[in-house]
CSV table of C-alpha atoms in Angstrom, one decimal:
chain,number,residue,atom,x,y,z
A,1,UNK,CA,19.9,-14.4,-24.0
A,2,UNK,CA,21.5,-17.8,-22.8
A,3,UNK,CA,20.5,-19.3,-19.4
A,4,UNK,CA,17.9,-16.6,-18.9
A,5,UNK,CA,15.2,-17.9,-16.2
A,6,UNK,CA,11.9,-16.8,-15.1
A,7,UNK,CA,13.5,-15.2,-11.8
A,8,UNK,CA,15.7,-12.8,-14.1
A,9,UNK,CA,12.5,-11.4,-15.6
A,10,UNK,CA,10.7,-11.2,-12.4
A,11,UNK,CA,13.5,-9.2,-10.7
A,12,UNK,CA,13.8,-6.8,-13.7
A,13,UNK,CA,10.1,-6.0,-13.7
A,14,UNK,CA,10.1,-5.7,-10.0
A,15,UNK,CA,12.8,-3.1,-10.3
A,16,UNK,CA,11.2,-1.2,-13.0
A,17,UNK,CA,8.0,-1.0,-10.8
A,18,UNK,CA,10.2,0.9,-8.1
A,19,UNK,CA,11.4,4.4,-8.5
A,20,UNK,CA,13.4,4.3,-5.3
A,21,UNK,CA,16.1,2.1,-4.3
A,22,UNK,CA,15.4,-1.4,-3.0
A,23,UNK,CA,17.6,-3.8,-0.9
A,24,UNK,CA,18.4,-7.5,-2.3
A,25,UNK,CA,16.7,-8.6,1.2
A,26,UNK,CA,13.6,-6.9,0.4
A,27,UNK,CA,13.5,-8.3,-3.2
A,28,UNK,CA,14.2,-11.7,-1.7
A,29,UNK,CA,11.4,-11.4,0.7
A,30,UNK,CA,8.8,-10.2,-1.8
A,31,UNK,CA,9.8,-12.5,-4.8
A,32,UNK,CA,11.0,-15.5,-2.8
A,33,UNK,CA,14.6,-16.0,-3.9
A,34,UNK,CA,17.5,-16.3,-1.7
A,35,UNK,CA,20.0,-13.1,-1.2
A,36,UNK,CA,22.9,-15.3,-2.6
A,37,UNK,CA,20.9,-16.3,-5.7
A,38,UNK,CA,20.1,-12.6,-6.4
A,39,UNK,CA,23.6,-11.5,-6.0
A,40,UNK,CA,24.8,-14.0,-8.5
A,41,UNK,CA,22.3,-12.9,-10.9
A,42,UNK,CA,22.8,-9.2,-10.8
A,43,UNK,CA,25.5,-9.3,-13.6
A,44,UNK,CA,23.0,-10.9,-15.9
A,45,UNK,CA,20.0,-8.8,-14.7
A,46,UNK,CA,22.3,-5.6,-15.4
A,47,UNK,CA,23.3,-6.8,-18.8
A,48,UNK,CA,19.6,-7.7,-19.9
A,49,UNK,CA,18.7,-4.1,-18.8
A,50,UNK,CA,21.6,-2.5,-20.7
A,51,UNK,CA,20.3,-4.2,-23.8
A,52,UNK,CA,17.0,-2.1,-23.2
A,53,UNK,CA,18.9,1.3,-22.5
A,54,UNK,CA,18.3,0.8,-18.8
A,55,UNK,CA,21.0,1.5,-16.3
A,56,UNK,CA,21.1,-0.5,-13.0
A,57,UNK,CA,22.8,1.7,-10.2
A,58,UNK,CA,23.9,0.2,-7.0
A,59,UNK,CA,23.9,2.2,-3.8
A,60,UNK,CA,25.9,0.7,-1.2
A,61,UNK,CA,24.2,-0.1,2.1
A,62,UNK,CA,20.9,1.3,0.6
A,63,UNK,CA,19.8,-0.9,-2.5
A,64,UNK,CA,19.6,-0.9,-6.3
A,65,UNK,CA,17.7,1.3,-8.7
A,66,UNK,CA,17.1,1.6,-12.4
A,67,UNK,CA,17.5,4.7,-14.3
A,68,UNK,CA,16.3,5.4,-17.9
A,69,UNK,CA,14.0,7.3,-20.0
A,70,UNK,CA,10.3,6.6,-19.1
A,71,UNK,CA,9.6,5.6,-22.7
A,72,UNK,CA,12.3,2.7,-22.6
A,73,UNK,CA,11.0,1.7,-19.1
A,74,UNK,CA,7.3,1.3,-20.0
A,75,UNK,CA,8.2,-0.4,-23.3
A,76,UNK,CA,10.4,-3.0,-21.4
A,77,UNK,CA,7.6,-3.5,-18.8
A,78,UNK,CA,5.1,-4.2,-21.4
A,79,UNK,CA,7.6,-6.8,-23.1
A,80,UNK,CA,8.0,-8.5,-19.6
A,81,UNK,CA,4.4,-8.5,-18.8
A,82,UNK,CA,3.7,-10.5,-21.6
A,83,UNK,CA,6.4,-13.2,-21.0
A,84,UNK,CA,5.7,-13.1,-17.2
A,85,UNK,CA,2.0,-13.7,-18.0
A,86,UNK,CA,2.9,-16.9,-19.4
A,87,UNK,CA,5.4,-17.7,-16.8
A,88,UNK,CA,3.0,-17.2,-14.0
A,89,UNK,CA,0.0,-19.0,-15.6
A,90,UNK,CA,0.6,-21.8,-13.1
A,91,UNK,CA,0.7,-19.4,-10.0
A,92,UNK,CA,-2.3,-17.6,-11.1
A,93,UNK,CA,-4.1,-20.8,-11.2
A,94,UNK,CA,-2.7,-21.9,-7.8
A,95,UNK,CA,-4.2,-18.7,-6.2
A,96,UNK,CA,-7.5,-18.9,-8.0
A,97,UNK,CA,-8.0,-22.6,-6.8
A,98,UNK,CA,-7.4,-21.6,-3.2
A,99,UNK,CA,-9.8,-18.5,-3.7
A,100,UNK,CA,-12.5,-20.8,-5.2
A,101,UNK,CA,-12.4,-22.9,-2.0
A,102,UNK,CA,-12.4,-19.5,0.2
A,103,UNK,CA,-15.3,-17.8,-1.7
A,104,UNK,CA,-17.4,-20.6,-3.4
A,105,UNK,CA,-21.0,-20.7,-1.9
A,106,UNK,CA,-21.2,-24.6,-2.9
A,107,UNK,CA,-18.2,-27.0,-2.1
A,108,UNK,CA,-16.4,-27.2,-5.4
A,109,UNK,CA,-15.9,-30.5,-7.1
A,110,UNK,CA,-12.9,-31.5,-9.3
A,111,UNK,CA,-15.2,-31.3,-12.4
A,112,UNK,CA,-16.2,-27.7,-11.4
A,113,UNK,CA,-12.7,-26.8,-10.6
A,114,UNK,CA,-11.5,-28.2,-14.1
A,115,UNK,CA,-14.0,-26.1,-15.8
A,116,UNK,CA,-13.3,-22.8,-13.8
A,117,UNK,CA,-9.4,-23.3,-14.2
A,118,UNK,CA,-9.9,-24.4,-17.7
A,119,UNK,CA,-7.7,-27.4,-17.1
A,120,UNK,CA,-7.9,-31.3,-17.2
A,121,UNK,CA,-9.3,-33.2,-14.1
A,122,UNK,CA,-5.7,-34.4,-13.4
A,123,UNK,CA,-4.2,-31.1,-13.3
A,124,UNK,CA,-7.2,-29.6,-11.2
A,125,UNK,CA,-6.6,-32.3,-8.8
A,126,UNK,CA,-2.8,-31.6,-8.6
A,127,UNK,CA,-3.8,-27.8,-7.7
A,128,UNK,CA,-6.1,-29.1,-5.0
A,129,UNK,CA,-3.2,-31.0,-3.4
A,130,UNK,CA,-0.8,-27.9,-3.5
A,131,UNK,CA,-3.7,-25.7,-2.1
A,132,UNK,CA,-4.2,-28.5,0.4
A,133,UNK,CA,-0.5,-28.4,1.6
A,134,UNK,CA,-0.4,-24.5,1.6
A,135,UNK,CA,-3.6,-24.2,3.8
A,136,UNK,CA,-2.3,-27.0,6.2
A,137,UNK,CA,0.8,-24.7,7.2
A,138,UNK,CA,-1.9,-22.2,8.7
A,139,UNK,CA,-3.9,-25.0,10.4
A,140,UNK,CA,-6.7,-25.0,8.0
A,141,UNK,CA,-8.1,-28.2,6.8
A,142,UNK,CA,-9.3,-28.9,3.1
A,143,UNK,CA,-11.4,-32.0,3.3
A,144,UNK,CA,-13.0,-33.7,0.4
A,145,UNK,CA,-15.8,-35.8,-0.1
A,146,UNK,CA,-16.9,-38.0,-3.0
A,147,UNK,CA,-19.6,-36.3,-5.2
A,148,UNK,CA,-20.0,-33.6,-2.5
A,149,UNK,CA,-16.8,-31.6,-3.1
A,150,UNK,CA,-14.2,-29.9,-0.8
A,151,UNK,CA,-14.9,-28.2,2.6
A,152,UNK,CA,-12.8,-25.9,4.5
A,153,UNK,CA,-12.3,-26.4,8.1
A,154,UNK,CA,-10.7,-24.0,10.5
A,155,UNK,CA,-10.7,-20.6,12.4
A,156,UNK,CA,-12.9,-17.9,10.2
A,157,UNK,CA,-10.6,-15.1,11.0
A,158,UNK,CA,-7.6,-17.1,9.8
A,159,UNK,CA,-9.3,-18.1,6.5
A,160,UNK,CA,-10.0,-14.4,6.1
A,161,UNK,CA,-6.4,-13.5,6.6
A,162,UNK,CA,-5.3,-16.1,4.3
A,163,UNK,CA,-7.8,-14.8,1.5
A,164,UNK,CA,-6.5,-11.3,1.9
A,165,UNK,CA,-2.6,-12.7,1.7
A,166,UNK,CA,-3.4,-14.7,-1.4
A,167,UNK,CA,-5.0,-11.9,-3.2
A,168,UNK,CA,-2.1,-9.3,-2.4
A,169,UNK,CA,0.6,-12.3,-3.6
A,170,UNK,CA,-1.1,-12.4,-6.8
A,171,UNK,CA,-0.3,-8.6,-7.4
A,172,UNK,CA,3.1,-9.3,-5.7
A,173,UNK,CA,1.7,-6.8,-3.1
A,174,UNK,CA,1.3,-4.0,-5.7
A,175,UNK,CA,-1.3,-2.4,-4.3
A,176,UNK,CA,-1.4,0.2,-6.8
A,177,UNK,CA,-2.1,-2.3,-9.6
A,178,UNK,CA,-4.7,-3.8,-7.6
A,179,UNK,CA,-6.3,-0.3,-7.1
A,180,UNK,CA,-6.3,0.2,-10.8
A,181,UNK,CA,-8.2,-2.9,-11.1
A,182,UNK,CA,-10.8,-2.1,-8.6
A,183,UNK,CA,-11.4,1.4,-10.2
A,184,UNK,CA,-11.9,-0.2,-13.4
A,185,UNK,CA,-14.3,-2.8,-11.9
A,186,UNK,CA,-12.0,-5.3,-13.3
A,187,UNK,CA,-10.3,-7.5,-10.5
A,188,UNK,CA,-9.0,-10.2,-12.7
A,189,UNK,CA,-8.4,-13.0,-9.8
A,190,UNK,CA,-12.0,-12.1,-8.1
A,191,UNK,CA,-14.0,-11.5,-11.1
A,192,UNK,CA,-15.9,-14.7,-11.2
A,193,UNK,CA,-16.0,-15.1,-7.5
A,194,UNK,CA,-17.4,-11.8,-6.2
A,195,UNK,CA,-20.7,-11.9,-8.0
A,196,UNK,CA,-23.1,-8.9,-6.9
A,197,UNK,CA,-20.6,-7.3,-4.4
A,198,UNK,CA,-20.8,-3.8,-5.5
A,199,UNK,CA,-17.2,-2.4,-4.5
A,200,UNK,CA,-17.6,1.0,-5.7
A,201,UNK,CA,-20.2,1.3,-3.3
A,202,UNK,CA,-18.3,0.0,-0.5
A,203,UNK,CA,-15.5,2.4,-1.5
A,204,UNK,CA,-18.1,5.3,-1.0
A,205,UNK,CA,-19.1,4.0,2.2
A,206,UNK,CA,-15.5,3.7,3.6
A,207,UNK,CA,-14.8,7.3,2.2
A,208,UNK,CA,-17.9,8.6,3.9
A,209,UNK,CA,-16.4,7.3,7.4
A,210,UNK,CA,-13.3,9.2,6.6
A,211,UNK,CA,-15.3,12.4,6.2
A,212,UNK,CA,-17.3,11.7,9.3
A,213,UNK,CA,-14.3,11.2,11.6
A,214,UNK,CA,-12.1,13.8,9.7
A,215,UNK,CA,-9.5,11.2,9.2
A,216,UNK,CA,-7.9,10.1,6.0
A,217,UNK,CA,-5.8,7.2,5.3
A,218,UNK,CA,-2.8,6.9,2.9
A,219,UNK,CA,-3.9,5.0,-0.4
A,220,UNK,CA,-2.1,2.0,0.6
A,221,UNK,CA,-3.9,1.6,3.8
A,222,UNK,CA,-7.1,2.4,2.4
A,223,UNK,CA,-6.7,-0.5,-0.5
A,224,UNK,CA,-5.8,-2.9,2.2
A,225,UNK,CA,-8.8,-1.8,4.4
A,226,UNK,CA,-11.1,-2.2,1.4
A,227,UNK,CA,-9.7,-5.6,0.7
A,228,UNK,CA,-10.4,-6.6,4.2
A,229,UNK,CA,-13.9,-5.7,3.9
A,230,UNK,CA,-14.5,-7.2,0.6
A,231,UNK,CA,-13.2,-10.6,2.1
A,232,UNK,CA,-15.3,-10.1,5.3
A,233,UNK,CA,-18.6,-9.3,3.4
A,234,UNK,CA,-18.0,-12.1,1.0
A,235,UNK,CA,-17.4,-14.6,3.7
A,236,UNK,CA,-20.6,-13.4,5.7
A,237,UNK,CA,-22.9,-13.6,2.6
A,238,UNK,CA,-21.8,-17.2,2.5
A,239,UNK,CA,-23.0,-17.8,6.0
A,240,UNK,CA,-19.2,-17.9,7.5
A,241,UNK,CA,-19.5,-16.0,10.5
A,242,UNK,CA,-17.0,-15.0,13.3
A,243,UNK,CA,-19.1,-16.4,16.4
A,244,UNK,CA,-17.2,-15.1,19.1
A,245,UNK,CA,-15.8,-11.5,19.5
A,246,UNK,CA,-12.1,-11.2,18.7
A,247,UNK,CA,-9.3,-8.8,19.3
A,248,UNK,CA,-11.2,-6.2,21.1
A,249,UNK,CA,-13.9,-5.8,23.4
A,250,UNK,CA,-16.0,-2.7,22.5
A,251,UNK,CA,-17.5,-0.1,24.6
A,252,UNK,CA,-20.9,1.3,24.0
A,253,UNK,CA,-19.6,4.4,22.1
A,254,UNK,CA,-17.6,2.2,19.7
A,255,UNK,CA,-20.1,-0.3,19.4
A,256,UNK,CA,-22.6,2.5,18.2
A,257,UNK,CA,-20.1,3.9,15.7
A,258,UNK,CA,-19.7,0.3,14.1
A,259,UNK,CA,-23.6,-0.2,14.1
A,260,UNK,CA,-23.8,3.1,11.9
A,261,UNK,CA,-21.5,1.6,9.4
A,262,UNK,CA,-23.2,-1.7,9.6
A,263,UNK,CA,-26.7,-0.2,8.8
A,264,UNK,CA,-25.2,1.8,5.8
A,265,UNK,CA,-23.7,-1.6,4.4
A,266,UNK,CA,-27.2,-3.1,5.0
A,267,UNK,CA,-28.8,-0.4,3.2
A,268,UNK,CA,-26.2,0.1,0.2
A,269,UNK,CA,-25.2,-3.7,-0.3
A,270,UNK,CA,-28.1,-5.7,1.0
A,271,UNK,CA,-25.7,-7.5,3.5
A,272,UNK,CA,-26.8,-8.3,7.0
A,273,UNK,CA,-24.0,-8.2,9.7
A,274,UNK,CA,-24.4,-10.0,13.0
A,275,UNK,CA,-23.3,-8.4,16.0
A,276,UNK,CA,-20.6,-11.0,16.7
A,277,UNK,CA,-18.8,-9.5,13.8
A,278,UNK,CA,-18.6,-6.0,15.3
A,279,UNK,CA,-15.1,-6.4,17.2
A,280,UNK,CA,-13.6,-7.7,13.8
A,281,UNK,CA,-14.9,-4.9,11.8
A,282,UNK,CA,-13.8,-2.4,14.4
A,283,UNK,CA,-10.5,-3.8,14.4
A,284,UNK,CA,-10.4,-3.2,10.7
A,285,UNK,CA,-11.7,0.4,10.6
A,286,UNK,CA,-10.1,1.6,14.0
A,287,UNK,CA,-7.8,3.7,11.9
A,288,UNK,CA,-10.7,5.9,10.9
A,289,UNK,CA,-12.1,6.3,14.3
A,290,UNK,CA,-10.9,9.4,16.5
A,291,UNK,CA,-10.1,8.3,19.9
A,292,UNK,CA,-11.8,10.3,22.7
A,293,UNK,CA,-8.8,12.2,23.8
A,294,UNK,CA,-7.8,13.2,20.3
A,295,UNK,CA,-7.5,17.0,21.0
A,296,UNK,CA,-5.6,16.3,24.1
A,297,UNK,CA,-3.2,14.0,22.3
A,298,UNK,CA,-2.6,16.6,19.4
A,299,UNK,CA,-1.9,19.2,22.1
A,300,UNK,CA,0.8,16.9,24.0
A,301,UNK,CA,2.4,16.1,20.8
A,302,UNK,CA,2.6,19.7,19.7
A,303,UNK,CA,4.3,20.5,22.9
A,304,UNK,CA,6.8,17.7,22.4
A,305,UNK,CA,7.6,19.1,18.9
A,306,UNK,CA,8.0,22.5,20.0
A,307,UNK,CA,10.0,21.6,23.0
A,308,UNK,CA,12.3,19.1,21.0
A,309,UNK,CA,12.7,21.0,18.0
A,310,UNK,CA,13.5,24.4,20.3
A,311,UNK,CA,16.0,22.3,22.4
A,312,UNK,CA,17.8,21.3,19.0
A,313,UNK,CA,18.1,25.2,18.1
A,314,UNK,CA,15.6,25.0,14.9
A,315,UNK,CA,14.7,28.6,14.4
A,316,UNK,CA,11.4,30.1,13.0
A,317,UNK,CA,9.2,27.4,14.6
A,318,UNK,CA,6.1,29.4,14.7
A,319,UNK,CA,6.5,30.7,11.3
A,320,UNK,CA,6.0,27.0,10.0
A,321,UNK,CA,3.5,26.2,12.7
A,322,UNK,CA,1.1,24.9,9.9
A,323,UNK,CA,3.7,22.3,8.9
A,324,UNK,CA,4.4,21.5,12.8
A,325,UNK,CA,0.5,20.8,12.9
A,326,UNK,CA,0.7,18.6,9.9
A,327,UNK,CA,3.5,16.4,11.7
A,328,UNK,CA,1.3,16.3,14.8
A,329,UNK,CA,-1.5,14.7,12.8
A,330,UNK,CA,0.9,12.5,11.1
A,331,UNK,CA,2.2,11.3,14.4
A,332,UNK,CA,-1.4,10.7,15.8
A,333,UNK,CA,-2.3,8.3,12.8
A,334,UNK,CA,0.9,6.5,13.4
A,335,UNK,CA,0.0,6.0,17.0
A,336,UNK,CA,-3.4,5.0,15.9
A,337,UNK,CA,-2.1,2.4,13.3
A,338,UNK,CA,0.3,0.7,15.7
A,339,UNK,CA,-2.4,0.7,18.4
A,340,UNK,CA,-4.8,-1.0,15.8
A,341,UNK,CA,-2.1,-3.7,15.0
A,342,UNK,CA,-0.9,-2.3,11.7
A,343,UNK,CA,2.8,-2.3,11.0
A,344,UNK,CA,4.5,1.1,9.8
A,345,UNK,CA,6.9,0.5,6.9
A,346,UNK,CA,9.3,3.0,5.2
A,347,UNK,CA,10.9,1.9,2.1
A,348,UNK,CA,13.1,5.2,2.1
A,349,UNK,CA,14.4,4.4,5.5
A,350,UNK,CA,18.2,3.5,4.9
A,351,UNK,CA,18.3,6.4,2.3
A,352,UNK,CA,16.8,8.9,4.8
A,353,UNK,CA,19.3,7.9,7.4
A,354,UNK,CA,22.3,8.4,5.1
A,355,UNK,CA,21.0,11.4,3.6
A,356,UNK,CA,19.9,13.3,6.5
A,357,UNK,CA,22.0,12.0,9.5
A,358,UNK,CA,21.6,14.9,11.9
A,359,UNK,CA,18.0,15.5,11.4
A,360,UNK,CA,17.4,11.7,11.8
A,361,UNK,CA,18.9,12.0,15.4
A,362,UNK,CA,16.6,14.8,16.3
A,363,UNK,CA,13.8,12.6,14.8
A,364,UNK,CA,14.9,9.7,17.0
A,365,UNK,CA,14.7,12.0,20.2
A,366,UNK,CA,11.3,13.2,19.3
A,367,UNK,CA,10.0,9.7,18.8
A,368,UNK,CA,11.5,8.7,22.2
A,369,UNK,CA,9.6,11.5,23.7
A,370,UNK,CA,6.2,10.3,21.9
A,371,UNK,CA,6.8,6.7,22.9
A,372,UNK,CA,7.4,7.7,26.6
A,373,UNK,CA,4.4,10.0,26.7
A,374,UNK,CA,2.0,7.6,24.7
A,375,UNK,CA,3.2,4.2,26.0
A,376,UNK,CA,3.7,3.3,22.5
A,377,UNK,CA,6.5,1.7,20.6
A,378,UNK,CA,7.0,3.6,17.2
A,379,UNK,CA,10.3,2.4,15.5
A,380,UNK,CA,13.0,3.8,13.1
A,381,UNK,CA,10.5,3.6,10.1
A,382,UNK,CA,8.8,6.4,11.9
A,383,UNK,CA,11.8,8.4,12.8
A,384,UNK,CA,12.5,8.4,9.1
A,385,UNK,CA,9.2,10.0,8.4
A,386,UNK,CA,9.7,12.7,11.0
A,387,UNK,CA,13.2,13.2,9.7
A,388,UNK,CA,11.6,14.4,6.4
A,389,UNK,CA,9.8,17.0,8.2
A,390,UNK,CA,12.5,18.1,10.2
A,391,UNK,CA,14.7,18.6,7.2
A,392,UNK,CA,11.9,20.6,5.6
A,393,UNK,CA,11.8,22.9,8.6
A,394,UNK,CA,15.5,23.3,8.4
A,395,UNK,CA,15.3,24.5,4.8
A,396,UNK,CA,12.6,26.8,5.6
A,397,UNK,CA,11.5,27.0,2.2
A,398,UNK,CA,9.1,29.6,0.7
A,399,UNK,CA,5.8,28.9,-0.6
A,400,UNK,CA,5.5,27.7,-4.4
A,401,UNK,CA,3.0,25.8,-6.9
A,402,UNK,CA,1.6,22.9,-9.3
A,403,UNK,CA,-0.2,19.7,-8.9
A,404,UNK,CA,1.6,16.8,-7.1
A,405,UNK,CA,0.4,13.1,-6.9
A,406,UNK,CA,2.0,10.9,-4.5
A,407,UNK,CA,0.5,7.5,-3.5
A,408,UNK,CA,3.1,6.9,-0.9
A,409,UNK,CA,1.6,8.8,1.9
A,410,UNK,CA,1.5,12.4,3.5
A,411,UNK,CA,4.9,12.5,4.8
A,412,UNK,CA,6.5,11.9,1.4
A,413,UNK,CA,3.9,14.0,-0.5
A,414,UNK,CA,4.8,16.8,1.9
A,415,UNK,CA,8.6,16.2,1.4
A,416,UNK,CA,8.2,16.6,-2.4
A,417,UNK,CA,6.0,19.6,-1.8
A,418,UNK,CA,8.4,21.5,0.0
A,419,UNK,CA,11.4,20.4,-2.2
A,420,UNK,CA,9.6,21.7,-5.2
A,421,UNK,CA,8.7,25.0,-3.5
A,422,UNK,CA,12.5,25.5,-2.7
A,423,UNK,CA,13.7,24.6,-6.0
A,424,UNK,CA,11.1,26.7,-7.9
A,425,UNK,CA,10.2,29.8,-6.1
A,426,UNK,CA,7.8,31.1,-8.8
A,427,UNK,CA,6.0,28.0,-9.1
A,428,UNK,CA,2.5,27.6,-7.8
A,429,UNK,CA,1.4,24.4,-6.4
A,430,UNK,CA,-2.5,24.2,-6.7
A,431,UNK,CA,-3.0,20.8,-5.1
A,432,UNK,CA,-1.2,17.7,-3.5
A,433,UNK,CA,-3.3,14.5,-4.4
A,434,UNK,CA,-3.3,10.9,-3.6
A,435,UNK,CA,-3.6,8.5,-6.3
A,436,UNK,CA,-7.4,7.9,-5.5
A,437,UNK,CA,-8.1,11.5,-5.3
A,438,UNK,CA,-6.2,12.2,-8.5
A,439,UNK,CA,-8.6,9.7,-10.4
A,440,UNK,CA,-11.5,11.4,-9.1
A,441,UNK,CA,-10.3,14.9,-9.9
A,442,UNK,CA,-8.0,14.9,-12.7
A,443,UNK,CA,-10.6,16.3,-15.2
A,444,UNK,CA,-11.1,19.3,-12.9
A,445,UNK,CA,-7.5,20.3,-12.7
A,446,UNK,CA,-6.3,23.4,-14.2
A,447,UNK,CA,-2.5,22.9,-14.5
A,448,UNK,CA,0.2,22.9,-17.2
A,449,UNK,CA,2.0,20.0,-15.5
A,450,UNK,CA,1.7,17.3,-12.9
A,451,UNK,CA,4.5,16.0,-10.8
A,452,UNK,CA,4.0,12.3,-9.7
A,453,UNK,CA,5.9,9.7,-7.9
A,454,UNK,CA,4.1,7.0,-9.9
A,455,UNK,CA,2.7,6.4,-13.5
A,456,UNK,CA,-0.6,7.7,-14.1
A,457,UNK,CA,-3.4,5.9,-16.1
A,458,UNK,CA,-4.4,9.1,-18.0
A,459,UNK,CA,-2.7,11.4,-20.6
A,460,UNK,CA,-5.0,14.4,-20.7
A,461,UNK,CA,-2.4,16.4,-18.6
A,462,UNK,CA,1.3,16.2,-19.2
A,463,UNK,CA,3.2,14.8,-16.3
A,464,UNK,CA,6.6,13.9,-15.0
A,465,UNK,CA,7.8,11.2,-12.6
A,466,UNK,CA,10.1,11.8,-10.0
A,467,UNK,CA,11.6,10.2,-6.8
A,468,UNK,CA,10.0,11.4,-3.4
A,469,UNK,CA,13.4,12.9,-2.4
A,470,UNK,CA,13.7,14.9,-5.9
A,471,UNK,CA,17.2,14.5,-7.0
A,472,UNK,CA,19.4,17.0,-8.7
A,473,UNK,CA,18.9,15.4,-12.1
A,474,UNK,CA,15.1,15.4,-11.7
A,475,UNK,CA,15.2,19.2,-10.7
A,476,UNK,CA,17.1,20.0,-14.0
A,477,UNK,CA,14.7,17.8,-15.9
A,478,UNK,CA,11.8,19.8,-14.3
A,479,UNK,CA,13.6,23.0,-14.8
A,480,UNK,CA,13.9,22.3,-18.8
A,481,UNK,CA,10.2,21.3,-19.0
A,482,UNK,CA,9.0,24.5,-17.0
A,483,UNK,CA,11.0,26.7,-19.3
A,484,UNK,CA,10.0,25.0,-22.4
C-alpha cells in the first residue's frame, strides 16, 4: 500500500492485541506517536485492516476496537510480526545495548558490544551514544575508558527501575507476551545476560509467599513483581548493592518476614542478600504481606458495603454474601497496592462509566466511604471495578458452569463469571483461572469448552475468546457453540 509507514503497522498490531476499546491517547502514550498523527492515520489504518477482513469500530468517548474472525486476526498478526520484527531491529539493539551495560559483570568494550550485537564497531559506538543520552535523562552517567570499557555511575535503585522499564518497553508493556517467554525459559532480550539465574525457581518462591499469606496477585502484577526480583537479584550478584535503607523502615515483624524469603532465595538460588536490601525487597513484595489489622479492615469494609448498598436499595444482599466478601477482599488488595506505591489502572473505565452510569454513582459513594475510613486515595479506576460487582449484585444471577481464563484480574474474571451464569443458566462453570494457573492446570481440566479473554497457547481443549463484558454478539456465538 502506498505511503505505508512503520507506525501504521505498529498501530494495527497494537489494536489486534487488544480485545477491548482503547483510546487514541492511550495508543499515543504506549507507542510514542502524537494523537493528531494517529487521527490522520486512522483512514489508512482502517483501509489496511479492511483488506484483511478486519473491521475497525469507533466508539465515541470510549476508543477504537477491531472486530473479525479469530482466524483472520491471528493470520494478520503473524504477517505483522514478521514485518515489525525487521522494523524494530534497531530498537531491539538499542534496548539490548542498554541492558548489557546494566547486567554485565565486566565493563563492556566497543569490541565486545560489536560482537554481542552482531554489528560493526562504528554501529556499536552509535548505539552507545544513544544509550548514554537516554541514561543521562535519568541522572545516570555512562563513562567510557580506553581499553577498560564502560562503567555506569548513579543511584542503584534508579538503575534497577530503568532496567525494568527497558525490558517492558521491549515488549511494548505486553506483560502477557513476556510471561509466555518466561514460562518457556526463553526471555529473548535477557537470554544472554541472565546466566545461571533460575527464574522458574524464583517463581516457585514467590508463589509460596502467596500461599503462606493467603494473598494472590493478579497475573499482571505477579509478572511485574517477578521482573523486579529478577533485576534486583542480577544486580546483587554483580555486587551492585543498595547500601542504605530506602522507601520504608522495617519493624521487627516485617524484617523477620523478609528474612524468611531471603533465606529461601539463598537456599534455592545461591544468592546472598545483604540486610541493606531488605527495605527494597519488602517494598517489592508488600502486596503479598497481610497487614496486622487485616481482619479488622475486612470487617470495616464489609460494614461499608452492607450499609452503602442497603442505603441504595439493593435487595437480597445476604443471599449474595459470598460475592460481597469477594468485593471486600478485592478492596483490601487495592488498598495494599496503593499503600505500597502501585498505581491501579482500569482499561475499561470509560466503557464502564458509559454502560453502568447508575451503578458507577453507587461505586463512587462506596469508594468515598472507604477513602474516608482508611485515609487512602482510591480513584475512579477503582470505582470502575466496584461498579462491575454492583452490576452483578443488581442482576442477581443464578449459578452456572464452564472453565474461564481471564488474565485481567479478579474483578473482570468475576464479571465474566456472573455474566455467563446469567446468560446460560444450565451451564456449569467448573473453574475461573488466571493465565498463569491455566498454564499449570489445563491438562487436568475436564471441560468441553474454555471461555477466555485472551488467546491461549494450547489447543488441547476448544476455546473461544470474548470480551470481559460479554457482548450480545458474543453471547449468540457462545450459544451456537454450546448447542452444536
